[in-house]
Coordinates of C-alpha atoms in Angstrom, one line a residue:
X1 CA -9.0 31.8 16.7
X2 CA -6.1 29.8 15.4
X3 CA -5.3 30.5 11.8
X4 CA -5.3 27.7 9.3
X5 CA -6.2 26.5 5.8
X6 CA -8.3 23.6 4.6
X7 CA -8.3 21.9 1.2
X8 CA -11.7 21.6 -0.4
X9 CA -11.5 20.5 -4.0
X10 CA -8.8 19.6 -6.6
X11 CA -9.9 19.5 -10.2
X12 CA -8.5 19.2 -13.7
X13 CA -10.2 20.8 -16.7
X14 CA -9.7 20.6 -20.5
X15 CA -11.6 21.8 -23.5
X16 CA -12.5 18.3 -24.7
X17 CA -12.4 16.4 -21.4
X18 CA -14.7 15.6 -18.5
X19 CA -13.5 17.4 -15.4
X20 CA -11.5 15.3 -12.9
X21 CA -12.5 16.3 -9.4
X22 CA -11.9 15.2 -5.9
X23 CA -13.3 16.7 -2.7
X24 CA -11.8 17.0 0.7
X25 CA -13.4 17.7 4.1
X26 CA -12.3 18.5 7.7
X27 CA -10.4 15.9 9.6
X28 CA -9.4 12.6 8.0
X29 CA -9.5 12.1 4.2
X30 CA -8.4 8.8 2.6
X31 CA -7.7 8.0 -1.0
X32 CA -6.9 4.3 -1.5
X33 CA -7.0 1.5 -4.0
X34 CA -5.2 0.1 -6.9
X35 CA -1.8 1.3 -8.2
X36 CA -1.5 3.5 -11.2
X37 CA -4.9 5.2 -10.7
X38 CA -3.7 8.7 -9.9
X39 CA -3.4 8.6 -6.1
X40 CA 0.1 9.8 -5.8
X41 CA -0.6 12.2 -8.7
X42 CA -3.1 13.9 -6.4
X43 CA -0.3 14.6 -3.9
X44 CA 1.9 16.0 -6.7
X45 CA -0.9 18.2 -8.0
X46 CA -1.7 19.6 -4.5
X47 CA 2.0 20.5 -4.1
X48 CA 2.0 22.0 -7.6
X49 CA -1.0 24.1 -6.8
X50 CA 0.7 25.4 -3.6
X51 CA 3.6 26.8 -5.5
X52 CA 5.6 23.8 -6.4
X53 CA 7.8 24.3 -9.5
X54 CA 6.8 21.1 -11.3
X55 CA 6.6 20.1 -14.0
X56 CA 3.7 17.7 -13.3
X57 CA 4.3 14.1 -14.1
X58 CA 3.5 13.5 -17.7
X59 CA 1.0 10.6 -17.3
X60 CA -1.1 9.6 -20.3
X61 CA -4.4 10.3 -18.4
X62 CA -3.4 14.0 -18.0
X63 CA -3.2 14.7 -21.7
X64 CA -6.0 17.1 -22.8
X65 CA -6.2 18.9 -19.5
X66 CA -4.8 22.4 -19.5
X67 CA -6.0 24.0 -16.2
X68 CA -6.0 22.9 -12.6
X69 CA -8.1 24.3 -9.8
X70 CA -7.5 24.0 -6.0
X71 CA -10.3 25.3 -3.9
X72 CA -9.5 26.1 -0.3
X73 CA -10.9 27.9 2.8
X74 CA -9.6 29.4 5.9
X75 CA -10.7 28.1 9.3
X76 CA -12.6 31.4 9.6
X77 CA -14.7 30.4 6.6
X78 CA -13.2 32.6 3.8
X79 CA -13.3 30.5 0.6
X80 CA -11.1 31.0 -2.5
X81 CA -10.0 29.0 -5.6
X82 CA -6.6 29.0 -7.2
X83 CA -6.4 28.3 -11.0
X84 CA -3.1 27.4 -12.7
X85 CA -2.0 26.1 -16.1
X86 CA -0.9 22.5 -16.1
X87 CA 2.3 23.9 -17.7
X88 CA 3.0 25.9 -14.5
X89 CA 3.6 29.7 -14.2
X90 CA 1.5 32.2 -12.3
X91 CA -1.9 31.7 -10.6
X92 CA -5.3 33.3 -10.8
X93 CA -7.3 33.9 -7.6
X94 CA -11.1 33.7 -7.4
X95 CA -13.4 34.2 -4.4
X96 CA -15.5 31.2 -3.6
X97 CA -15.2 27.5 -4.1
X98 CA -15.2 26.1 -7.7
X99 CA -14.7 22.5 -8.7
X100 CA -16.8 21.2 -11.7
X101 CA -16.7 24.4 -13.7
X102 CA -14.1 27.0 -14.3
X103 CA -14.8 30.5 -12.8
X104 CA -15.6 33.3 -15.2
X105 CA -13.4 36.4 -15.5
X106 CA -9.6 36.9 -15.2
X107 CA -9.4 36.7 -11.4
X108 CA -6.6 38.3 -9.4
X109 CA -3.1 37.3 -10.8
X110 CA -0.6 35.9 -8.3
X111 CA 3.0 35.3 -9.1
X112 CA 4.3 31.8 -8.5
X113 CA 7.6 33.0 -7.0
X114 CA 7.8 34.3 -3.5
X115 CA 9.0 37.8 -2.9
X116 CA 9.5 39.8 0.3
X117 CA 9.2 43.0 -1.7
X118 CA 5.9 42.4 -3.4
X119 CA 2.9 40.7 -1.9
X120 CA 1.2 39.9 -5.2
X121 CA 2.3 36.3 -5.2
X122 CA 0.8 33.1 -4.0
X123 CA 3.2 32.5 -1.1
X124 CA 2.6 36.0 0.4
X125 CA -1.2 35.5 0.0
X126 CA -1.2 32.2 1.8
X127 CA 1.2 33.4 4.5
X128 CA -1.2 36.3 5.3
X129 CA -4.0 33.7 5.9
X130 CA -1.7 32.1 8.5
X131 CA -0.5 35.3 10.2
X132 CA 3.0 34.5 8.9
X133 CA 3.5 37.3 6.5
X134 CA 7.0 38.9 6.4
X135 CA 8.5 36.5 8.8
X136 CA 12.2 35.7 8.5
X137 CA 14.1 32.5 9.1
X138 CA 17.8 32.0 9.7
X139 CA 19.9 30.5 6.9
X140 CA 23.4 30.4 8.5
X141 CA 25.4 31.0 11.6
X142 CA 26.4 34.6 10.6
X143 CA 22.8 35.5 11.2
X144 CA 21.8 35.9 7.6
X145 CA 18.0 35.4 7.1
X146 CA 15.6 34.7 4.4
X147 CA 12.1 35.8 4.0
X148 CA 9.7 32.9 5.0
X149 CA 8.1 31.4 1.9
X150 CA 5.1 29.1 1.9
X151 CA 7.3 26.6 0.2
X152 CA 9.3 26.3 3.5
X153 CA 6.1 25.2 5.1
X154 CA 4.9 23.0 2.3
X155 CA 7.8 20.6 2.6
X156 CA 6.8 20.0 6.3
X157 CA 3.1 19.2 5.5
X158 CA 3.1 17.5 2.1
X159 CA 5.1 14.3 2.3
X160 CA 5.2 12.4 -1.0
X161 CA 5.9 8.7 -1.4
X162 CA 9.6 9.3 -2.0
X163 CA 10.1 11.7 0.9
X164 CA 8.3 9.5 3.4
X165 CA 10.9 6.7 3.2
X166 CA 14.0 8.8 2.8
X167 CA 16.9 7.9 5.1
X168 CA 17.4 11.3 6.5
X169 CA 15.8 13.8 8.9
X170 CA 12.3 15.0 8.2
X171 CA 13.9 18.5 8.4
X172 CA 16.3 17.7 5.6
X173 CA 15.5 17.7 1.9
X174 CA 18.8 16.3 0.8
X175 CA 20.4 19.8 0.5
X176 CA 22.5 20.3 3.6
X177 CA 23.0 24.0 2.9
X178 CA 19.2 24.4 3.4
X179 CA 19.1 22.4 6.7
X180 CA 19.5 25.5 8.8
X181 CA 16.5 27.2 7.1
X182 CA 14.4 24.0 7.4
X183 CA 15.2 23.7 11.1
X184 CA 14.5 27.5 11.6
X185 CA 11.1 27.0 10.0
X186 CA 10.5 24.0 12.4
X187 CA 11.4 26.2 15.3
X188 CA 9.1 28.9 14.1
X189 CA 6.1 26.5 14.0
X190 CA 6.9 25.1 17.4
X191 CA 7.5 28.4 19.2
X192 CA 5.7 31.0 17.0
X193 CA 8.9 33.1 17.0
X194 CA 10.8 33.9 13.8
X195 CA 14.4 35.1 13.3
X196 CA 13.6 38.8 12.5
X197 CA 15.5 39.9 15.5
X198 CA 18.8 38.4 14.5
X199 CA 21.5 40.8 13.8
X200 CA 23.4 40.1 10.6
X201 CA 27.2 40.4 10.7
X202 CA 27.9 42.9 7.9
X203 CA 30.9 42.2 5.7
X204 CA 33.8 44.5 6.5
X205 CA 36.2 43.9 3.7
X206 CA 36.0 43.7 -0.1
X207 CA 37.0 40.1 0.3
X208 CA 34.0 39.4 2.5
X209 CA 31.8 41.3 0.1
X210 CA 33.1 39.2 -2.9
X211 CA 32.6 36.0 -0.8
X212 CA 29.0 37.0 -0.1
X213 CA 28.4 37.7 -3.8
X214 CA 29.8 34.3 -4.7
X215 CA 27.6 32.7 -2.0
X216 CA 24.5 34.4 -3.5
X217 CA 25.4 33.2 -7.0
X218 CA 26.0 29.7 -5.6
X219 CA 22.6 29.9 -3.8
X220 CA 20.9 30.6 -7.1
X221 CA 22.7 27.8 -8.9
X222 CA 22.0 25.4 -6.0
X223 CA 18.3 26.3 -6.1
X224 CA 18.3 25.6 -9.8
X225 CA 19.9 22.2 -9.3
X226 CA 17.6 21.4 -6.4
X227 CA 14.6 22.0 -8.7
X228 CA 16.1 19.6 -11.2
X229 CA 16.8 17.1 -8.5
X230 CA 13.2 17.1 -7.4
X231 CA 12.2 15.9 -10.8
X232 CA 14.6 13.0 -10.6
X233 CA 13.8 9.4 -9.8
X234 CA 15.6 9.4 -6.4
X235 CA 18.7 10.2 -4.4
X236 CA 22.2 9.2 -5.7
X237 CA 22.4 5.9 -3.9
X238 CA 19.1 4.8 -5.4
X239 CA 20.1 6.1 -8.8
X240 CA 23.4 4.2 -8.6
X241 CA 21.5 1.0 -7.6
X242 CA 19.1 1.6 -10.5
X243 CA 22.1 2.1 -12.8
X244 CA 23.5 -1.2 -11.7
X245 CA 20.2 -2.9 -12.2
X246 CA 20.0 -1.3 -15.7
X247 CA 23.5 -2.5 -16.4
X248 CA 22.5 -6.0 -15.5
X249 CA 19.3 -5.8 -17.5
X250 CA 21.2 -4.4 -20.5
X251 CA 23.7 -7.2 -20.3
X252 CA 21.0 -9.8 -20.1
X253 CA 19.0 -8.1 -22.8
X254 CA 22.2 -7.8 -24.9
X255 CA 22.7 -11.5 -24.7
X256 CA 19.2 -12.2 -25.7
X257 CA 19.5 -9.7 -28.5
X258 CA 22.7 -11.4 -29.7
X259 CA 20.9 -14.8 -29.7
X260 CA 18.0 -13.3 -31.5
X261 CA 20.3 -11.6 -34.0
X262 CA 22.0 -15.0 -34.7
X263 CA 18.6 -16.7 -35.1
X264 CA 17.5 -14.0 -37.5
X265 CA 20.7 -14.2 -39.5
X266 CA 20.4 -18.1 -39.6
X267 CA 16.8 -17.9 -40.7
X268 CA 17.5 -15.2 -43.3
X269 CA 20.4 -17.3 -44.6
X270 CA 18.1 -20.3 -44.9
X271 CA 15.5 -18.2 -46.6
X272 CA 18.1 -16.9 -49.1
X273 CA 19.4 -20.4 -49.8
X274 CA 15.9 -21.9 -50.3
X275 CA 14.9 -18.8 -52.4
X276 CA 18.1 -19.4 -54.6
X277 CA 17.2 -23.0 -55.0
X278 CA 13.6 -22.1 -56.0
X279 CA 14.9 -19.5 -58.5
X280 CA 17.4 -21.9 -60.0
X281 CA 14.8 -24.7 -60.2
X282 CA 12.3 -22.4 -61.9
X283 CA 15.0 -21.3 -64.3
X284 CA 16.0 -24.8 -65.1
X285 CA 12.4 -26.0 -65.5
X286 CA 11.8 -23.1 -67.9
X287 CA 15.0 -24.0 -69.8
X288 CA 13.9 -27.7 -70.0
X289 CA 10.5 -26.8 -71.2
X290 CA 12.1 -24.7 -73.9
X291 CA 14.5 -27.5 -74.9
X292 CA 11.7 -30.0 -75.0
X293 CA 9.7 -27.8 -77.3
X294 CA 12.7 -27.4 -79.6
X295 CA 13.6 -31.1 -79.5
X296 CA 10.1 -32.2 -80.2
X297 CA 10.1 -30.0 -83.3
X298 CA 13.5 -31.5 -84.3
X299 CA 12.1 -35.0 -83.8
X300 CA 9.2 -34.1 -86.1
X301 CA 11.8 -32.9 -88.7
X302 CA 13.7 -36.2 -88.3
X303 CA 10.4 -38.2 -88.9
X304 CA 9.6 -36.1 -91.9
X305 CA 13.1 -36.6 -93.4
X306 CA 12.9 -40.4 -92.7
X307 CA 9.6 -40.6 -94.4
X308 CA 10.9 -38.8 -97.4
X309 CA 14.0 -41.1 -97.6
X310 CA 11.9 -44.2 -97.2
X311 CA 9.9 -42.9 -100.1
X312 CA 13.0 -42.7 -102.2
X313 CA 14.0 -46.2 -101.1
X314 CA 10.6 -47.6 -102.0
X315 CA 10.6 -45.7 -105.3
X316 CA 14.0 -47.1 -106.2
X317 CA 12.9 -50.7 -105.4
X318 CA 9.8 -50.3 -107.5
X319 CA 11.9 -48.7 -110.3
X320 CA 14.1 -51.8 -110.5
X321 CA 11.1 -54.1 -110.7
X322 CA 9.6 -52.3 -113.7
X323 CA 10.2 -53.5 -117.2
X324 CA 12.3 -51.6 -119.8
X325 CA 10.9 -48.2 -120.6
X326 CA 11.8 -44.6 -121.2
X327 CA 14.4 -43.5 -118.7
X328 CA 12.8 -41.2 -116.1
X329 CA 16.0 -39.2 -115.7
X330 CA 17.4 -38.6 -119.2
X331 CA 14.2 -39.4 -121.1
X332 CA 15.9 -41.9 -123.5
X333 CA 14.2 -45.0 -124.9
X334 CA 15.7 -48.3 -123.9
X335 CA 17.2 -48.8 -127.2
X336 CA 18.8 -45.5 -127.2
X337 CA 19.8 -45.3 -123.5
X338 CA 23.5 -44.8 -122.9
X339 CA 24.6 -45.4 -119.4
X340 CA 27.7 -43.5 -119.9
X341 CA 25.7 -40.4 -120.7
X342 CA 23.1 -40.9 -117.9
X343 CA 24.8 -40.9 -114.6
X344 CA 21.8 -41.9 -112.5
X345 CA 22.3 -45.2 -110.7
X346 CA 19.1 -46.5 -109.0
X347 CA 21.0 -48.9 -106.8
X348 CA 23.3 -46.2 -105.6
X349 CA 20.3 -43.9 -104.9
X350 CA 18.6 -46.5 -102.8
X351 CA 21.8 -47.3 -100.9
X352 CA 22.3 -43.6 -100.2
X353 CA 18.7 -43.2 -98.9
X354 CA 19.1 -46.2 -96.7
X355 CA 22.4 -44.9 -95.3
X356 CA 20.8 -41.5 -94.6
X357 CA 17.9 -43.2 -92.9
X358 CA 20.2 -45.1 -90.6
X359 CA 22.0 -41.9 -89.7
X360 CA 18.8 -40.0 -89.0
X361 CA 17.5 -42.9 -86.9
X362 CA 20.7 -43.0 -84.9
X363 CA 20.3 -39.3 -84.2
X364 CA 16.6 -39.7 -83.5
X365 CA 17.4 -42.4 -80.9
X366 CA 19.9 -40.1 -79.2
X367 CA 17.3 -37.2 -79.4
X368 CA 14.7 -39.5 -77.9
X369 CA 17.0 -40.5 -75.0
X370 CA 17.7 -36.8 -74.4
X371 CA 14.0 -35.9 -74.4
X372 CA 13.3 -38.8 -72.0
X373 CA 16.1 -37.5 -69.7
X374 CA 14.8 -33.9 -69.8
X375 CA 11.3 -35.0 -69.1
X376 CA 12.4 -37.0 -66.1
X377 CA 14.4 -33.9 -64.9
X378 CA 11.3 -31.7 -65.5
X379 CA 9.1 -34.1 -63.5
X380 CA 11.7 -34.0 -60.7
X381 CA 11.7 -30.2 -60.6
X382 CA 7.9 -30.2 -60.7
X383 CA 7.9 -32.3 -57.6
X384 CA 10.8 -30.5 -55.8
X385 CA 9.7 -26.9 -56.5
X386 CA 6.4 -27.1 -54.4
X387 CA 8.4 -28.6 -51.5
X388 CA 11.0 -25.8 -51.8
X389 CA 8.3 -23.2 -52.1
X390 CA 6.5 -24.5 -49.0
X391 CA 9.8 -24.5 -47.1
X392 CA 10.4 -20.9 -48.3
X393 CA 6.9 -19.9 -47.2
X394 CA 7.5 -21.6 -43.8
X395 CA 10.8 -20.0 -43.2
X396 CA 9.5 -16.6 -44.3
X397 CA 6.5 -17.0 -42.1
X398 CA 8.7 -17.9 -39.1
X399 CA 10.8 -14.8 -39.7
X400 CA 7.8 -12.6 -40.1
X401 CA 5.8 -14.0 -37.2
X402 CA 8.4 -14.9 -34.6
X403 CA 12.0 -14.1 -35.3
X404 CA 11.7 -10.5 -36.7
X405 CA 9.0 -9.3 -34.1
X406 CA 11.1 -10.9 -31.3
X407 CA 14.2 -9.1 -32.6
X408 CA 12.3 -5.8 -32.9
X409 CA 11.0 -6.2 -29.4
X410 CA 14.4 -7.0 -28.0
X411 CA 15.9 -4.1 -29.8
X412 CA 13.2 -1.7 -28.5
X413 CA 13.7 -3.0 -25.0
X414 CA 17.4 -2.6 -25.2
X415 CA 17.0 0.9 -26.6
X416 CA 14.6 1.7 -23.8
X417 CA 17.1 0.4 -21.2
X418 CA 19.9 2.4 -22.9
X419 CA 17.7 5.6 -22.9
X420 CA 16.9 5.0 -19.2
X421 CA 20.5 4.4 -18.4
X422 CA 21.3 7.8 -20.1
X423 CA 18.6 9.5 -18.0
X424 CA 20.1 7.9 -14.8
X425 CA 23.6 9.0 -15.9
X426 CA 22.3 12.5 -16.5
X427 CA 20.5 12.5 -13.1
X428 CA 23.7 11.4 -11.4
X429 CA 25.6 14.2 -13.1
X430 CA 23.0 16.7 -11.8
X431 CA 23.5 15.2 -8.3
X432 CA 27.2 15.5 -8.7
X433 CA 26.9 19.1 -9.9
X434 CA 24.7 19.9 -6.9
X435 CA 27.1 18.2 -4.5
X436 CA 30.0 20.2 -6.0
X437 CA 28.1 23.5 -5.7
X438 CA 27.2 22.7 -2.1
X439 CA 30.8 21.8 -1.3
X440 CA 32.0 25.0 -2.9
X441 CA 29.5 27.0 -0.9
X442 CA 30.5 25.2 2.3
X443 CA 34.1 25.9 1.6
X444 CA 33.4 29.6 1.1
X445 CA 31.3 29.8 4.3
X446 CA 34.2 28.1 6.2
X447 CA 36.6 30.7 4.9
X448 CA 34.4 33.4 6.5
X449 CA 33.5 31.5 9.6
X450 CA 36.2 31.3 12.3
X451 CA 34.5 28.3 13.9
X452 CA 35.1 26.3 10.8
X453 CA 31.7 24.7 10.7
X454 CA 30.5 26.6 7.7
X455 CA 27.6 28.2 9.6
X456 CA 25.4 25.2 9.1
X457 CA 25.6 23.3 12.4
X458 CA 22.5 22.7 14.4
X459 CA 23.8 24.8 17.3
X460 CA 23.1 27.9 15.3
X461 CA 19.3 27.2 15.6
X462 CA 18.3 27.8 19.2
X463 CA 15.5 25.2 19.7
X464 CA 14.7 25.2 23.4
X465 CA 15.2 21.8 24.9
X466 CA 11.8 22.1 26.7
X467 CA 10.1 22.6 23.4
X468 CA 12.0 19.7 21.8
X469 CA 11.0 17.5 24.7
X470 CA 7.4 18.5 24.5
X471 CA 7.4 17.7 20.8
X472 CA 9.0 14.3 21.4
X473 CA 6.4 13.5 24.1
X474 CA 3.6 14.1 21.6
X475 CA 5.4 11.9 19.1
X476 CA 5.6 9.2 21.8
X477 CA 1.9 9.5 22.7
X478 CA 0.9 9.3 19.1
X479 CA 3.1 6.2 18.3
X480 CA 1.6 4.6 21.4
X481 CA -1.9 5.4 20.3
X482 CA -1.1 3.8 17.0
X483 CA 0.3 0.7 18.7
X484 CA 3.8 1.1 17.3
X485 CA 5.5 -2.1 18.4
X486 CA 7.5 -2.0 21.7
X487 CA 7.5 1.8 21.9
X488 CA 8.5 3.2 25.3
X489 CA 10.6 6.3 24.7
X490 CA 11.2 9.0 22.0
X491 CA 13.8 11.7 22.0
X492 CA 14.5 14.6 19.6
X493 CA 18.2 14.7 18.8
X494 CA 19.3 18.2 18.0
X495 CA 22.5 17.1 16.3
X496 CA 20.7 14.9 13.7
X497 CA 17.5 17.0 13.7
X498 CA 15.6 13.7 14.0
X499 CA 13.9 11.4 16.4
X500 CA 15.6 8.7 18.4
X501 CA 13.1 5.9 19.1
X502 CA 13.8 3.4 21.9
X503 CA 17.5 4.6 21.7
X504 CA 17.7 3.9 18.0
X505 CA 18.0 6.6 15.3
X506 CA 14.9 6.8 13.2
X507 CA 16.9 6.6 10.0
X508 CA 18.3 3.2 11.1
X509 CA 14.9 1.6 10.7
X510 CA 13.7 -0.1 7.5
X511 CA 11.9 2.0 5.0
X512 CA 8.4 0.8 6.2
X513 CA 9.1 2.0 9.8
X514 CA 10.7 5.1 8.5
X515 CA 7.5 5.9 6.6
X516 CA 5.3 5.4 9.7
X517 CA 7.6 7.4 11.9
X518 CA 7.9 10.2 9.4
X519 CA 4.1 10.2 9.4
X520 CA 4.2 10.4 13.2
X521 CA 6.6 13.3 13.0
X522 CA 4.3 15.2 10.6
X523 CA 1.1 14.5 12.5
X524 CA 2.8 15.4 15.8
X525 CA 3.9 18.8 14.4
X526 CA 0.3 19.5 13.5
X527 CA -1.0 18.4 16.9
X528 CA 1.7 20.4 18.8
X529 CA 1.0 23.6 16.8
X530 CA -2.8 23.3 17.3
X531 CA -2.5 22.4 21.0
X532 CA 0.0 25.2 21.6
X533 CA -1.8 27.7 19.3
X534 CA 1.3 28.3 17.3
X535 CA 1.2 28.8 13.5
X536 CA 0.7 25.9 11.1
X537 CA -1.0 25.5 7.7
X538 CA -3.6 23.3 9.3
X539 CA -3.4 20.4 6.9
X540 CA -1.0 17.6 6.1
X541 CA -0.8 15.2 3.2
X542 CA 0.8 11.7 3.7
X543 CA 1.5 9.4 0.8
X544 CA 2.0 5.7 1.6
X545 CA 2.6 6.0 5.4
X546 CA 1.7 2.3 5.8
X547 CA 4.3 0.9 3.5
X548 CA 5.3 -1.7 6.1
X549 CA 2.0 -3.5 5.3
X550 CA 2.9 -3.7 1.6
X551 CA 6.6 -3.6 1.0
X552 CA 8.5 -4.3 4.3
X553 CA 12.3 -4.5 4.3
X554 CA 12.6 -7.8 6.2
X555 CA 10.8 -9.1 9.2
X556 CA 11.8 -6.3 11.5
X557 CA 10.1 -3.8 9.1
X558 CA 6.9 -5.8 8.7
X559 CA 3.8 -4.5 10.5
X560 CA 1.3 -6.7 8.7
X561 CA 0.7 -8.9 11.7
X562 CA -0.1 -5.9 14.0
X563 CA -3.2 -3.7 14.5
X564 CA -1.3 -0.5 13.8
X565 CA -3.3 0.0 10.7
X566 CA -6.7 0.2 12.5
X567 CA -5.3 2.4 15.3
X568 CA -3.6 4.7 12.9
X569 CA -6.8 5.4 11.1
X570 CA -8.8 5.4 14.3
X571 CA -6.6 8.1 15.8
X572 CA -6.7 10.3 12.7
X573 CA -10.5 9.9 12.4
X574 CA -11.0 11.5 15.8
X575 CA -9.0 14.7 14.9
X576 CA -10.8 18.0 15.5
X577 CA -12.2 19.9 12.5
X578 CA -9.4 22.5 12.7
X579 CA -7.0 19.8 11.5
X580 CA -7.1 18.2 8.2
X581 CA -5.2 15.0 7.1
X582 CA -5.1 13.4 3.6
X583 CA -3.8 9.9 3.6
X584 CA -3.0 8.2 0.2
X585 CA -2.5 4.5 0.4
X586 CA -2.6 1.3 -1.6
X587 CA -3.8 -0.9 1.3
X588 CA -7.4 -0.8 2.3
X589 CA -8.3 1.1 5.5
X590 CA -10.5 -0.6 8.2
X591 CA -14.2 -1.1 7.2
X592 CA -15.5 1.7 9.4
X593 CA -13.2 4.1 7.5
X594 CA -14.1 2.8 4.1
X595 CA -17.8 3.7 4.6
X596 CA -16.9 7.3 5.4
X597 CA -17.9 9.9 2.9
X598 CA -14.3 11.2 2.9
X599 CA -12.8 7.9 2.0
X600 CA -12.5 7.3 -1.8
X601 CA -11.5 4.0 -3.4
X602 CA -10.0 3.9 -6.9
X603 CA -10.9 0.4 -8.2
X604 CA -9.1 0.4 -11.7
X605 CA -12.1 -1.6 -12.9
X606 CA -14.4 0.0 -15.4
X607 CA -18.0 0.2 -14.2
X608 CA -17.1 -0.7 -10.6
X609 CA -16.9 2.3 -8.3
X610 CA -14.5 5.1 -9.2
X611 CA -11.9 3.9 -11.7
X612 CA -9.3 6.5 -10.8
X613 CA -8.7 10.2 -10.4
X614 CA -9.2 10.9 -14.1
X615 CA -12.5 9.7 -15.7
X616 CA -11.8 6.5 -17.6
X617 CA -14.0 7.7 -20.5
X618 CA -12.7 11.3 -20.6
X619 CA -10.6 10.9 -23.7
X620 CA -11.5 13.2 -26.6
X621 CA -13.1 11.7 -29.7
X622 CA -10.7 10.5 -32.4
X623 CA -10.2 12.7 -35.4

C-alpha cells in the first residue's frame, strides 16, 4: 500500500482559554470566509507543527494559548498526536488522536531539528512513515548530498498565501543556493530514486578543504538568514515598493502633522493671549474694587470734615449775632475785654472755615469723578470678563477635544509609519546580507568548479525528460479539468524549473494566474506520485489559490467571469481518500461544497456560525 499521512485535527490550548480546534478529513477540506479570522494562521500553524521554525504570528487572538496539538494518521490507520509549545522548540509524541483535551503524561520527546545521525526527531519520525528515512538529495554539481529532511517535503506541499503568488519557480524558495536541493527532492518524489549513489568528489588539497569549510560556514549563515527572511513581509522588490509607499505616507503624514502642529501652536497662542487678558482683567477689577473701597472711605472723611467746618461757620455766624457777653475764648467780661490780648477773630475763623470747605468740596468733586470713572471701568470689566472666560473655555475645549487629539493621532500614526519603515529597512538589510552570503558562496563554488557554473545549474539534476513530460501532461489535464482559459499545451522547462503554459513562462502571468497555476503544480505532484506509486506526504495545503476572483492584476488576470471556481472545487472533491487537500480561501466555494461536513466558514459575526478559528469568547476573565 502507498505510504502517506493525513491531517486529522489542529488545536490550540491554554490554561484559561477555550480550546480552538479544527478537524480535517480525507479528500477535500475547505476553510473559507471573512478576512482576519485565522484562516491563513491555520496554514502557518500546520507548517509550524510539521517542523517549521516559526515563530508563529503574534496575533491578539493567540494570547493565552501555550500549547498546540496536531493529530495525524497514516494511510495504514496508525494515529498519533504531536504537541508543541507555541514558543517553538521540541515536540512530544502521543499515540492516538487528541483534539479537545491535552493527553496525559510526558509522551515521547522528538527534537525539532533534523539529524541523519539520530532518529529521535520529528523529521526522521515522519520520514519513516513515508518510507523516506535516510534518503539523500544532491546539493551541488560536485555530488555533495544532504540528508533528506521532512522540511524539504513540506515546502512542496504547504503553499502559503505569499508563496502561492511568488514570481519564481515552485521549486525555488528565493535562495538560489538551495535550488539544486529543491529540484533533487522534486525528482525523488517523481521517480522514487534518491541521490545516495552519487559519488562525492573528495577535496585533494588544503585549499579545497579550506574552501569546503568556508562553504559549510556560509551554509549555516545562509540558513540562519533564510529563517529570518521567512519571517519578513515579502521579497526585496515588495519591500522596496512597501518602503516607497511608506515614504509617501510619511511625507503626506508629515505635511498633515506640520499643519496640525501649526494649528495647535496657533490655538495655544490664542489661549495664552485670552488667558493673559482674563488674568489682567481680574487683577484690574480687583485693584478697582480696592480703590473704590478706599475712595468711598475717603469721601466719608471729606463729608465728615465738611460737616465739622460748616459747624464752625454756623457757630461763628451765631456768635456775631449774639449780644455783648463774656468772651468764650479768653473769659473776659465785655467791659474788660481787650482785643489786643485776645487774638481770636470770629470773622477770620468763619472765613478760614469757608475756605477750607471750598477746598474740601473741590477735592470731593475730583474724588467723585474718579469714583464714577472707576465704577464705569469696573462695570466694563464685569461685562468683558465673562466673554473672555467663555472664549478661553471655547479655545481650551477646541484644543482638548479636537486639536490635541488630532495632533496625538497624527504623531502616533507618523511614529508607526517610522517604526514600520525601520522594520522594512532592517528586512532589506537582512535580504542584502543573505544575497551577499549567497554571492560569496557562489564565488567560492565557482573557484572549485572548472565549469564555472558554481555547481548550481539545473543540468546537475538528472530529471528524465519522459518523467518531466508525464508530469507536464498531468498538469495540462488538471488545468483543462479546471477550465483554465484557452489552455492547450503545458511544458516543464528544465532550465527554469517551471511550467511553460501555452508557450508563456508561468512567472510571466499575473499574480492571480500564478496562484492557480502554482496550485495546479502542487496538485499535479500529488496526483503523479499517487498514480505512479512514488513517495509523497499524501496531503497538500493551498492558501488563496483563487486570488484571481478577488484581487486580479488587470483584465488578463481576472477569472471572475469564468467557471473555473466550480470546476476547481469539483475536481478536488472527487479525489480518492488516499489524497488530502486543504484549501483556504476568502471567496465562497460552490453551494454543493459549502454543505459538505469538511467545509468550514468563518463568519466574523458573533452568534452566526463559527466566528473564526479562535473562539470569540475565549478571552480569560479580567483581573
